[in-house]
Short mmCIF file of C-alpha atoms and ligand atoms in Angstrom, two decimals:
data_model
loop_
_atom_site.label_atom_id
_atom_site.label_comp_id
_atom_site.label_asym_id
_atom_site.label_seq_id
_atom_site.Cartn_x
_atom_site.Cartn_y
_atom_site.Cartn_z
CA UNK A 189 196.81 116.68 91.94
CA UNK A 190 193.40 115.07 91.41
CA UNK A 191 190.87 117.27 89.68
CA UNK A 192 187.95 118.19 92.03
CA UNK A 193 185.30 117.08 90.42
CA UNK A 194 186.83 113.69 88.80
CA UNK A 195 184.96 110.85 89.01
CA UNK A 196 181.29 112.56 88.23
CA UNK A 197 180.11 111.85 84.58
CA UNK A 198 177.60 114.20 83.13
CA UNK A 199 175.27 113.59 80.68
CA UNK A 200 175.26 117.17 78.43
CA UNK A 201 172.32 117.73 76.47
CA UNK A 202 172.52 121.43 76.49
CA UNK A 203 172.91 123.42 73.52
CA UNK A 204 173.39 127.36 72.92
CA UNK A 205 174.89 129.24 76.14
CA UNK A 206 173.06 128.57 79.28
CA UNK A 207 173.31 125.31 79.40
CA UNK A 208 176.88 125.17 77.99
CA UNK A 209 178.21 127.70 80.28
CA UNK A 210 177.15 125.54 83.41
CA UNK A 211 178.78 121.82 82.02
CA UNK A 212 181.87 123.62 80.86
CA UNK A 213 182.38 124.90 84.35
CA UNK A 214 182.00 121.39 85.62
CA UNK A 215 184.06 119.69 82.45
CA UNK A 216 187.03 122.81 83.82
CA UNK A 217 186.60 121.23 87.56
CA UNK A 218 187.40 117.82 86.07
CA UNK A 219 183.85 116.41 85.16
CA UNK A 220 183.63 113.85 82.35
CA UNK A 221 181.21 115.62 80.48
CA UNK A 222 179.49 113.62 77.55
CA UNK A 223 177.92 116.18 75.02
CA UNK A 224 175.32 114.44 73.12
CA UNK A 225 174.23 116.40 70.04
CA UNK A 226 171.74 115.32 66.86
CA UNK A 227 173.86 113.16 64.02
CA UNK A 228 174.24 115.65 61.32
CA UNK A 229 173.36 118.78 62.73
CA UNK A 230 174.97 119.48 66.36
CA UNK A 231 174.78 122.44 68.34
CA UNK A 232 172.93 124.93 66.24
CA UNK A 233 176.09 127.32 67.39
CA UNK A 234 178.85 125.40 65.66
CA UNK A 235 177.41 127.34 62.89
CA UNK A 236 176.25 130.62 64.16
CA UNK A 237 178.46 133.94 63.79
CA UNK A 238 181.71 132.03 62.20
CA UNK A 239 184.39 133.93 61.20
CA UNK A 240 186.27 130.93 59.11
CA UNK A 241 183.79 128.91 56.69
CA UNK A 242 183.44 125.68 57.67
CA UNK A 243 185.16 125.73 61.24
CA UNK A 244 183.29 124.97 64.66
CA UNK A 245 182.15 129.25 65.26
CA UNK A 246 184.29 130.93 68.36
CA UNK A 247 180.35 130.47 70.16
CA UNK A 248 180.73 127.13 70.24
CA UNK A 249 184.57 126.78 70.55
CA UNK A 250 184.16 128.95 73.64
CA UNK A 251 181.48 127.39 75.46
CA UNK A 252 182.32 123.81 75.26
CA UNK A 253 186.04 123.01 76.13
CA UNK A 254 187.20 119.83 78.05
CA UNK A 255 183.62 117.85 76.74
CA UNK A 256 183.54 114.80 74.48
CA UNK A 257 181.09 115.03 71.88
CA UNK A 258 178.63 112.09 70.97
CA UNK A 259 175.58 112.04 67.96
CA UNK A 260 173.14 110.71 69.06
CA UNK A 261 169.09 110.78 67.74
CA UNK A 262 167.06 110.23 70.64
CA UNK A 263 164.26 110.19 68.31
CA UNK A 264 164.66 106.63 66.98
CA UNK A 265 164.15 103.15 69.06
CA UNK A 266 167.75 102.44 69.19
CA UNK A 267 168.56 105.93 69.95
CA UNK A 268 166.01 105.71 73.13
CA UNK A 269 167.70 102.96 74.34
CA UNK A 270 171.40 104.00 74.17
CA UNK A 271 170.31 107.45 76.28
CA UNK A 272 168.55 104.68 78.31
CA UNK A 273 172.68 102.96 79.22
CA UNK A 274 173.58 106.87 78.97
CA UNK A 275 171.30 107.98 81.84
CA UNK A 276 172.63 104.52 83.77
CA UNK A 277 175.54 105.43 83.66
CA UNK A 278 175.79 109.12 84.27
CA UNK A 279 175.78 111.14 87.78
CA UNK A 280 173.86 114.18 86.15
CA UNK A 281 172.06 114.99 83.64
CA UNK A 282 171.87 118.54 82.26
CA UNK A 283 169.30 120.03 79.52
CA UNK A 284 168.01 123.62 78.29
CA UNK A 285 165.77 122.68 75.83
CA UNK A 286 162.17 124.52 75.30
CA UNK A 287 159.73 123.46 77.89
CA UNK A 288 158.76 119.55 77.62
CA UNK A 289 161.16 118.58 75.18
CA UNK A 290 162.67 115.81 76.75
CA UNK A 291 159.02 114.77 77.82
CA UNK A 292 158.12 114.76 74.11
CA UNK A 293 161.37 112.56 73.91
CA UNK A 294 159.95 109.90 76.25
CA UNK A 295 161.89 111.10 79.32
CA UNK A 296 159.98 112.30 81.53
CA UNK A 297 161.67 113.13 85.43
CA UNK A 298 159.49 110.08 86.94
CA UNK A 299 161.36 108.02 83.75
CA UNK A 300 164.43 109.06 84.35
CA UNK A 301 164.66 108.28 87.84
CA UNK A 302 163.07 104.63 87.42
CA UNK A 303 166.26 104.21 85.25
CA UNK A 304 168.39 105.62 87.40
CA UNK A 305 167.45 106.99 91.16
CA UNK A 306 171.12 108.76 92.03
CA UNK A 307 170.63 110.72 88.99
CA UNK A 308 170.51 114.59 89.42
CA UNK A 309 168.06 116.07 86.65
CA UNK A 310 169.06 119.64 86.14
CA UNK A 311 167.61 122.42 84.10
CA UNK A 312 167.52 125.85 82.93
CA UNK A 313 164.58 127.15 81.62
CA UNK A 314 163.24 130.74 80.64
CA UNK A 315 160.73 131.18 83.38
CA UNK A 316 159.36 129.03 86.40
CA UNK A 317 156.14 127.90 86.48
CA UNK A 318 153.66 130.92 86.02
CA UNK A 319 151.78 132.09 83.30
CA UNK A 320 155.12 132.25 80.78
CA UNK A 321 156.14 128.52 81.72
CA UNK A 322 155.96 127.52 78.35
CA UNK A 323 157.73 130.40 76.25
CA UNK A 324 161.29 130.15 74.72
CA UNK A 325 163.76 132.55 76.07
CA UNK A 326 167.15 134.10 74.96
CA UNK A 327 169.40 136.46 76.76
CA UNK A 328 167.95 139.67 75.88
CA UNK A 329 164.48 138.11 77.17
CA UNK A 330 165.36 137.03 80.19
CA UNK A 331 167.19 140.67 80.87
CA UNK A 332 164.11 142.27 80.23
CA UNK A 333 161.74 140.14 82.13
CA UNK A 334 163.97 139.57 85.03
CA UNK A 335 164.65 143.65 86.13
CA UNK A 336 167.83 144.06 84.51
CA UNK A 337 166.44 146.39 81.59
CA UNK A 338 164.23 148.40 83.53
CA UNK A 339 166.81 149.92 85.77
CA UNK A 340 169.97 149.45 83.08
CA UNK A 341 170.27 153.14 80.99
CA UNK A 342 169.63 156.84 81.51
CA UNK A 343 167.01 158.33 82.78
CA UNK A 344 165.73 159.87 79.44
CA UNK A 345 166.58 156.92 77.27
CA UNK A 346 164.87 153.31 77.01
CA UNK A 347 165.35 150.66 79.29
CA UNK A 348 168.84 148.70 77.78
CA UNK A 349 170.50 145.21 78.05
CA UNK A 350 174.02 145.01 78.88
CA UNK A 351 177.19 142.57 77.10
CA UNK A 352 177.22 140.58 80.13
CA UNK A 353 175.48 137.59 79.32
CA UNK A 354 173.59 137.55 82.70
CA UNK A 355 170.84 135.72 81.21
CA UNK A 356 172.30 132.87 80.03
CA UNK A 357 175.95 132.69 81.58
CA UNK A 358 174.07 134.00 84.29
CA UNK A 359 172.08 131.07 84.90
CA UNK A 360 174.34 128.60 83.54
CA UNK A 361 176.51 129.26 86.66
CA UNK A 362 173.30 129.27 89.25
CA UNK A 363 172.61 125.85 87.37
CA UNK A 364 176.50 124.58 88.29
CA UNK A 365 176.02 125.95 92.19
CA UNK A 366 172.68 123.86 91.81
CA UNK A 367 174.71 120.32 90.71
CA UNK A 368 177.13 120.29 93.20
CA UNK A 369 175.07 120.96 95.90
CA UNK A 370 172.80 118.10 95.11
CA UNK A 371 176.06 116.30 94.44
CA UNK A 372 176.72 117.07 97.83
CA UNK A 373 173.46 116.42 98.61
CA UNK A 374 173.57 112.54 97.38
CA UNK A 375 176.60 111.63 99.44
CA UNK A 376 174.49 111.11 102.63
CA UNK A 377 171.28 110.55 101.26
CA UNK A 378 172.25 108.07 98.36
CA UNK A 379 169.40 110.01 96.13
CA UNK A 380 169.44 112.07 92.98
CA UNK A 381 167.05 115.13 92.98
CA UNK A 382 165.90 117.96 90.03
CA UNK A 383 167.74 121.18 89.88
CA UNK A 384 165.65 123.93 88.27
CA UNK A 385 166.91 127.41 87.67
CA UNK A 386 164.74 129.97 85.39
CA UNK A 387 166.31 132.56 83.53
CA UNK A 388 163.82 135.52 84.96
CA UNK A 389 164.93 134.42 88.62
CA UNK A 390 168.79 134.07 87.96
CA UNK A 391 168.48 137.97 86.71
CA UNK A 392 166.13 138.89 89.71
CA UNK A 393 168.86 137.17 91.53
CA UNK A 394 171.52 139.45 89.90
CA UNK A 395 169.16 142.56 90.22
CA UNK A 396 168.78 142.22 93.89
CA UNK A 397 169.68 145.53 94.77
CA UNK A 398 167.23 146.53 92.58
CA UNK A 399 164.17 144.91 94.59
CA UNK A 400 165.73 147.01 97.88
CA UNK A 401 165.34 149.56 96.26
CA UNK A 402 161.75 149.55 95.07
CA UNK A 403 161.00 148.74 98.46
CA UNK A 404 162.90 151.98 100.14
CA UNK A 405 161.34 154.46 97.05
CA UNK A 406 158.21 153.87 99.29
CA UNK A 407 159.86 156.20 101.86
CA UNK A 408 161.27 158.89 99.91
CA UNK A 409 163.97 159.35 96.74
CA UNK A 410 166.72 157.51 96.06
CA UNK A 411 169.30 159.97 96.98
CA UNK A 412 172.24 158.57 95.41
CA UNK A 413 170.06 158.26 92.09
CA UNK A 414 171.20 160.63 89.44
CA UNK A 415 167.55 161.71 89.96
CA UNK A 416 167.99 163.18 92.48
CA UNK A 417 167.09 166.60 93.65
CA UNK A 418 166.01 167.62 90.77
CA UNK A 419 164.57 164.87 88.85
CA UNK A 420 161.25 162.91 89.56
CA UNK A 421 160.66 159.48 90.76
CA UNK A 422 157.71 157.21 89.44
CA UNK A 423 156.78 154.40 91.31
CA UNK A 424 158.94 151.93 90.08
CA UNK A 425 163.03 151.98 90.50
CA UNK A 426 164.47 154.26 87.66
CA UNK A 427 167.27 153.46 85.25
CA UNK A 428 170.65 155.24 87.47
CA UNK A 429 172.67 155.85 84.37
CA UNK A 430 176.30 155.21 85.69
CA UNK A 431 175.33 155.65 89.79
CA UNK A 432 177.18 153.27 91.91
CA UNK A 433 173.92 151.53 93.46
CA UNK A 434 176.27 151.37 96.67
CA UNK A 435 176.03 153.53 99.71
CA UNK A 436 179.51 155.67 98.12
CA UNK A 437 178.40 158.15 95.04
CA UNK A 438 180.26 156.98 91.53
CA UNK A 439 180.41 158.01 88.07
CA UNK A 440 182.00 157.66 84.85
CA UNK A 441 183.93 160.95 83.35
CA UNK A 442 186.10 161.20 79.95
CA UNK A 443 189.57 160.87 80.13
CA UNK A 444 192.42 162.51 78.10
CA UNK A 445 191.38 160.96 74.49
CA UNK A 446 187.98 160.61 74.81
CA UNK A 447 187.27 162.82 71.65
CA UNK A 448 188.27 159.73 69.31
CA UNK A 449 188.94 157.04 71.98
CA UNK A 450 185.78 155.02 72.84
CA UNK A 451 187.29 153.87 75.96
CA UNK A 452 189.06 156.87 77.47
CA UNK A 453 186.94 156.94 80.27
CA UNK A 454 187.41 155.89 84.23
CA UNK A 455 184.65 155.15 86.92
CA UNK A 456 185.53 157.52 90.35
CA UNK A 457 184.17 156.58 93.59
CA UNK A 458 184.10 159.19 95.92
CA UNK A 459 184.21 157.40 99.54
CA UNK A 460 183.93 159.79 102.03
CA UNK A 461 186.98 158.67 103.98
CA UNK A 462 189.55 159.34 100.74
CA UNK A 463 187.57 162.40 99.75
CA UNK A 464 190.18 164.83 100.84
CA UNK A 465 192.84 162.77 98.79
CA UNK A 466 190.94 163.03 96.02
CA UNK A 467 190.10 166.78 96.18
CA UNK A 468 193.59 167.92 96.76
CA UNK A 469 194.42 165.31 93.54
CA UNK A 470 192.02 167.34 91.40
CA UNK A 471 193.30 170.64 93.06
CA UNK A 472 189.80 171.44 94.69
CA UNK A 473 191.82 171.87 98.27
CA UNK A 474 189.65 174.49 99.13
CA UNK A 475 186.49 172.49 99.43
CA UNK A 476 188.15 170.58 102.32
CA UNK A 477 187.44 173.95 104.38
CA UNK A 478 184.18 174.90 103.14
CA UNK A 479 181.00 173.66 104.62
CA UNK A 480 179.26 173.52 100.97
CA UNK A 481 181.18 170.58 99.93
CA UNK A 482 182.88 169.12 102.85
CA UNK A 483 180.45 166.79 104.29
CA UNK A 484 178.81 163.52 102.24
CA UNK A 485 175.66 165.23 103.05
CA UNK A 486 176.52 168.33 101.65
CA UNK A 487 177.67 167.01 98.61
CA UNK A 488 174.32 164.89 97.84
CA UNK A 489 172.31 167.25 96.11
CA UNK A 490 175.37 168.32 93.92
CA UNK A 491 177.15 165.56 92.66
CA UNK A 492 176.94 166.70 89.26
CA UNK A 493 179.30 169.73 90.14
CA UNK A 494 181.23 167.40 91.83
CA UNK A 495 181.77 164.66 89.10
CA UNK A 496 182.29 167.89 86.76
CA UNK A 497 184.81 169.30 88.69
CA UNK A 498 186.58 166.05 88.99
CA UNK A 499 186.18 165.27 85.36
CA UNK A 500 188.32 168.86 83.97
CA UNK A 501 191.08 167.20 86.15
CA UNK A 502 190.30 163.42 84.68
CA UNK A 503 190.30 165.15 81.08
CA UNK A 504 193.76 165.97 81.25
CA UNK A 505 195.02 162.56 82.00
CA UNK A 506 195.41 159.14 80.46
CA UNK A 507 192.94 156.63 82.46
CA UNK A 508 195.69 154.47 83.30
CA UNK A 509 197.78 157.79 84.96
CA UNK A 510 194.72 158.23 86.85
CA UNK A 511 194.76 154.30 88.36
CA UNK A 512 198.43 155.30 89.39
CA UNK A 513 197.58 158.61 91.13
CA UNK A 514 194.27 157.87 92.65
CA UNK A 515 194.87 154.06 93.76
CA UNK A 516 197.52 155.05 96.44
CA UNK A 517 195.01 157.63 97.43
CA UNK A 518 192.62 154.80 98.32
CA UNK A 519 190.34 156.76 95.77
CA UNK A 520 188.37 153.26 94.23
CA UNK A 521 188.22 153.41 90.28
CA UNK A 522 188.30 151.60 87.53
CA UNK A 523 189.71 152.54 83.67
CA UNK A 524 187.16 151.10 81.69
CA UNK A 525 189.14 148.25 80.30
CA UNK A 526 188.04 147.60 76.25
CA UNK A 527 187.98 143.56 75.09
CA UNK A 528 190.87 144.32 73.30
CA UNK A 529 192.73 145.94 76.28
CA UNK A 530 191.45 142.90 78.13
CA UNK A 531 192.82 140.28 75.53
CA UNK A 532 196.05 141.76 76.00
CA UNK A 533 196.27 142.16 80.16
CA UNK A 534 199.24 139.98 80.53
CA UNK A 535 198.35 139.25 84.42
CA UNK A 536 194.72 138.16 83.26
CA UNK A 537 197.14 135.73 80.63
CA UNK A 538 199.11 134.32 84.31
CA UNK A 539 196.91 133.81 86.22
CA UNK A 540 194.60 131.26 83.16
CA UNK A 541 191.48 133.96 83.05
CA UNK A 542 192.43 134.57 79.30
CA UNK A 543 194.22 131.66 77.81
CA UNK A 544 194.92 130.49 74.18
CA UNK A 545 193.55 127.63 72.67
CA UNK A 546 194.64 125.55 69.87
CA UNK A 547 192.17 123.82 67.98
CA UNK A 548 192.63 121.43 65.06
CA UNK A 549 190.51 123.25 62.44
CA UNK A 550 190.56 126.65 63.07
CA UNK A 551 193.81 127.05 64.77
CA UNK A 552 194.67 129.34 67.72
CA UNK A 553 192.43 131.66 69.32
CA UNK A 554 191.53 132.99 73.01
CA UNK A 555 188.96 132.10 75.21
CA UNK A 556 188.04 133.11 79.00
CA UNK A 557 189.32 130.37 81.04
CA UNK A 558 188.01 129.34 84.69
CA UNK A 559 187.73 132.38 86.53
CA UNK A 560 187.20 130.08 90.07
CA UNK A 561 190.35 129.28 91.11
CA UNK A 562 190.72 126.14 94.10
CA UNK A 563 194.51 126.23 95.69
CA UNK A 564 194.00 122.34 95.67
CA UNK A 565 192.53 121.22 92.62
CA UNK A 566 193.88 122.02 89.09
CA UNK A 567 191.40 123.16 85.70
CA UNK A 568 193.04 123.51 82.56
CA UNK A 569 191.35 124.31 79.43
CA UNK A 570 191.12 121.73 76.27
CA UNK A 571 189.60 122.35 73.01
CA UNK A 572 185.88 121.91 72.23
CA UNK A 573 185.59 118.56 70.93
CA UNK A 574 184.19 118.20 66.82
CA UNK A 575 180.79 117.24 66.43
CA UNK A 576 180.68 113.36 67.18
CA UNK A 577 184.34 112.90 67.75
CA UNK A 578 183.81 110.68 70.60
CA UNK A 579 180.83 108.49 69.47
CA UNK A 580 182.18 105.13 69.23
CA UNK A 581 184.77 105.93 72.35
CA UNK A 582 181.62 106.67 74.27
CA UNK A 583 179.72 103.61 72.95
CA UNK A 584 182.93 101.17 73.73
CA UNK A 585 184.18 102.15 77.09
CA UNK A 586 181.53 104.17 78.76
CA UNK A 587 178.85 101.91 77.65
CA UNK A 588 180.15 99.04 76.93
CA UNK A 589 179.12 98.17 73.44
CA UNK A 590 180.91 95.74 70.86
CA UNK A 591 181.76 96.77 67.48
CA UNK A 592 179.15 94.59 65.65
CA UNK A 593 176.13 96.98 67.64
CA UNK A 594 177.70 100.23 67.12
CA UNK A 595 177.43 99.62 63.32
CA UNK A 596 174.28 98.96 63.67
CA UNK A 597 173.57 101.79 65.76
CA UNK A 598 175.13 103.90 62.79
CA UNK A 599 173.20 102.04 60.33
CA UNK A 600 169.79 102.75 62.09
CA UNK A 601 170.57 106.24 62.16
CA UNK A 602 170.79 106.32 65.98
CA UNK A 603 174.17 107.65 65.98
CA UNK A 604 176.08 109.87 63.43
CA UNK A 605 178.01 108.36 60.41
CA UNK A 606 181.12 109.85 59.94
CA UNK A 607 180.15 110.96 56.41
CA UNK A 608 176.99 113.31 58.08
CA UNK A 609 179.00 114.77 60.81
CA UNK A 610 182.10 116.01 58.81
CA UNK A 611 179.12 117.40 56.35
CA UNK A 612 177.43 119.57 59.28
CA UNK A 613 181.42 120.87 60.03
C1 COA B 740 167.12 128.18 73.48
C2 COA B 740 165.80 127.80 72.85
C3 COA B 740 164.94 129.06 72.66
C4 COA B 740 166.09 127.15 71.49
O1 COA B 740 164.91 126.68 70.92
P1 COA B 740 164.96 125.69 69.64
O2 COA B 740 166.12 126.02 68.79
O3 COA B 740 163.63 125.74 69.02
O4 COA B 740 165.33 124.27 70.28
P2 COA B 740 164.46 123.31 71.23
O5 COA B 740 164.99 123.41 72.60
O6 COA B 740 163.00 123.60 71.07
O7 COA B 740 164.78 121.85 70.66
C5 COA B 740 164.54 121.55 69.31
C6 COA B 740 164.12 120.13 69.07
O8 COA B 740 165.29 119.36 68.84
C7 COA B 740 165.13 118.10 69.45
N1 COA B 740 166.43 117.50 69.73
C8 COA B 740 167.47 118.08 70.36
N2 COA B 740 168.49 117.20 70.47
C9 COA B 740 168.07 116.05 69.90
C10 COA B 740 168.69 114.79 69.68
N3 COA B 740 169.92 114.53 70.09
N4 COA B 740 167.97 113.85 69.03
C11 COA B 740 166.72 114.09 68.60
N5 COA B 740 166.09 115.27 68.78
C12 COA B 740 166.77 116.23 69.41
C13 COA B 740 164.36 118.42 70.69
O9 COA B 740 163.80 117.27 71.23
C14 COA B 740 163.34 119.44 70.17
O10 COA B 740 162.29 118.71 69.53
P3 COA B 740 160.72 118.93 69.87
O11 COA B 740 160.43 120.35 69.55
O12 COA B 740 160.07 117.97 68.95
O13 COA B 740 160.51 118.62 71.28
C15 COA B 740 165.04 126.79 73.74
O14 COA B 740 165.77 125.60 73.80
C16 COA B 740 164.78 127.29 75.16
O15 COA B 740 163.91 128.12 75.42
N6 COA B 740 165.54 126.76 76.13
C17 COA B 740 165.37 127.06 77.53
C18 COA B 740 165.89 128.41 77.91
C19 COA B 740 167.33 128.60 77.52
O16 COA B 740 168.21 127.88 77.94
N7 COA B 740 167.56 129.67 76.75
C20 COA B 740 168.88 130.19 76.53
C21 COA B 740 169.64 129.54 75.51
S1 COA B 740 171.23 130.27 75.56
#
């Protein structure tokens, strides 16, 4: 079976997550995806957070499977002219430098497409065009400028950012739904076109809940905030400590092992149509005939008591007993699963979510494989490539150049030497 996306060549100039996270997507649906990094230097995270000296970090392992790596400095004559046959003969090309980098480089969107007009330009970048245009962004940045922060936390705490990288993973997948569909785009009208996706408006994408509810606090409180009865509401949406957000009240309560078990804790939902089940789980039977707690409505105002009540029953029990009992009960809830717990799920190993990866320098180690899954097209994972592994590969067959000019290249400094790029591993 033919990969789905075989046959499209990307031209990867991304570096750190964003960008990395949208080309490895597309390298996992079968994209050839060239990765072109500076001779002697590379991604900057091959070297951030390692945990072997000298060894590609698990950052850049992680983000950059099934790519082939090429040095390139775009910064010399020679170099400007091999991205020149590189833009030729790519179907995309992908960046997430800072704001007018690739300008500054000479390659400006009117340039590109004079070289080549089926070319799709694609981008992330931390904001859209506003007043911040021109600012460099990280995760944490774009969680706090794009709503995530401000409604992530408890109510008498500061605003917080959460693990998932919705910033820059975030985007990096709005980026890859971008591609294709200008991909898709170019089969009938023969053109290329610019993708754009800021950071700030991939989270306000995420945090879309978030915006209806700003707009219902106008008539009245958020009922199925933790705020309410007895809290206040400003005029902006609150932080809902664990709420659901959903139209069902949720909540997190301890587990048996919470005193020395940072994980011994499950999220209950209490839909109204398996309340009963639940109730006669927890051995609260007798709220089933009593018209203080057994109607949604009459519940509202109290769901403290209620998640209380069903926590002294929770307490007792391992998280994963509580799955068993409650799941059959149609009672939605959810252990929360640790990253070790989640390393170690062997139906999350079956089905290729979590897979192991060997790589030539630093061994094996596990990575989060594709978690889109197409009945008809196959996506296997392959080891991030070493910096400038594929260089003269790239130069011979993709664009076509003899021997006698890629040693030249290398002696102009255009691409890597061998000597610089085992001295940046
Ligand atoms: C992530 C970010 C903050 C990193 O900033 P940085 O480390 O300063 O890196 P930059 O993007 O500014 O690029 C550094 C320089 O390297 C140059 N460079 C990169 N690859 C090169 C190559 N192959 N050859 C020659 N020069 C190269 C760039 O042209 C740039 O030079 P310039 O400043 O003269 O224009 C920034 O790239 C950014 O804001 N990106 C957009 C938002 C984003 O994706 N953020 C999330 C990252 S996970």
């Amino acid at each position: 079976m033919a990969k789905a996306l075989e046959g499209v060549r990307i031209l990867d100039m991304t570096h750190v997550q964003s960008g990395p996270t949208c080309t490895q997507l597309l390298a996992w649906f079968g994209a050839d995806v060239l990765k072109v990094e500076r001779p002697g230097v590379g991604d900057a995270t091959r070297g951030q957070l390692r945990d072997l000296p000298d060894v590609d970090s698990l950052y850049f392992t992680m983000l950059n499977h099934n790519k082939r790596s090429i040095t390139l400095n775009t910064k010399t004559e020679s170099g400007r002219a091999i991205f020149e046959r590189l833009i030729e003969e790519c179907d995309v090309l992908v960046e997430n430098f800072a704001p007018g980098a690739l300008d500054r480089m000479g390659f400006s969107w009117e340039r590109i497409q004079e070289i080549n007009p089926r070319i799709i330009y694609a981008s992330v970048k931390g904001f859209g065009p506003g007043p911040y245009e021109d600012c460099k962004v990280y995760e944490n940045v774009a969680q706090c400028t794009g709503g995530s922060a401000s409604t992530t936390g408890f109510d008498d705490g500061p605003p917080l950012v959460t693990g998932a990288q919705i910033g820059d993973s975030g985007t990096g997948l709005h980026l890859a739904l971008g591609i294709v569909t200008a991909l898709y785009h170019r089969e009938h009208s023969g053109l290329g076109q610019r993708v754009t996706c800021a950071m700030q408006d991939g989270v306000l994408n995420l945090c879309r809940v978030k915006l209806r509810d700003q707009q219902r606090l106008a008539h009245g409180p958020l009922r199925e905030y933790p705020q309410y009865p007895n809290g206040t509401f400003g005029s902006a949406v609150p932080r809902s400590g664990n709420a659901s957000g959903g139209g069902q009240p949720g909540w997190v309560v301890r587990t048996k092992g919470w005193e020395t078990d940072p994980n011994a804790y499950i999220y209950v939902i209490t839909q109204a149509a398996a309340f009963p089940g639940l109730a006669r789980a927890i051995g609260r039977e007798d709220w089933l005939e009593d018209p203080e707690w057994n109607t949604p409505e009459a519940r509202l105002p109290k769901l403290d008591r209620v998640f209380g009540e069903i926590e002294r029953w929770t307490m007792t029990r391992d998280k994963f007993e509580i799955m068993a009992i409650l799941n059959p009960l149609n009672v939605p809830c959810g252990p929360i699963l640790s990253i070790e717990e989640l390393a170690l799920e062997p139906s999350l190993r079956a089905t290729g979510t979590v897979v192991e990866v060997d790589h030539p320098a630093r061994g094996k180690y596990l990575s989060v494989g594709n978690p889109i899954k197409l009945s008809e097209s196959p996506s296997d994972v392959q080891r991030s490539p070493l910096l400038g592994e594929h260089t003269t590969e790239i130069m011979r067959d993709v664009l076509g150049y003899g021997d006698a000019e890629i040693e030249a290249a290398r002696r102009e400094g255009a691409i890597g030497s061998e000597d610089s790029e085992k001295a940046a591993a």
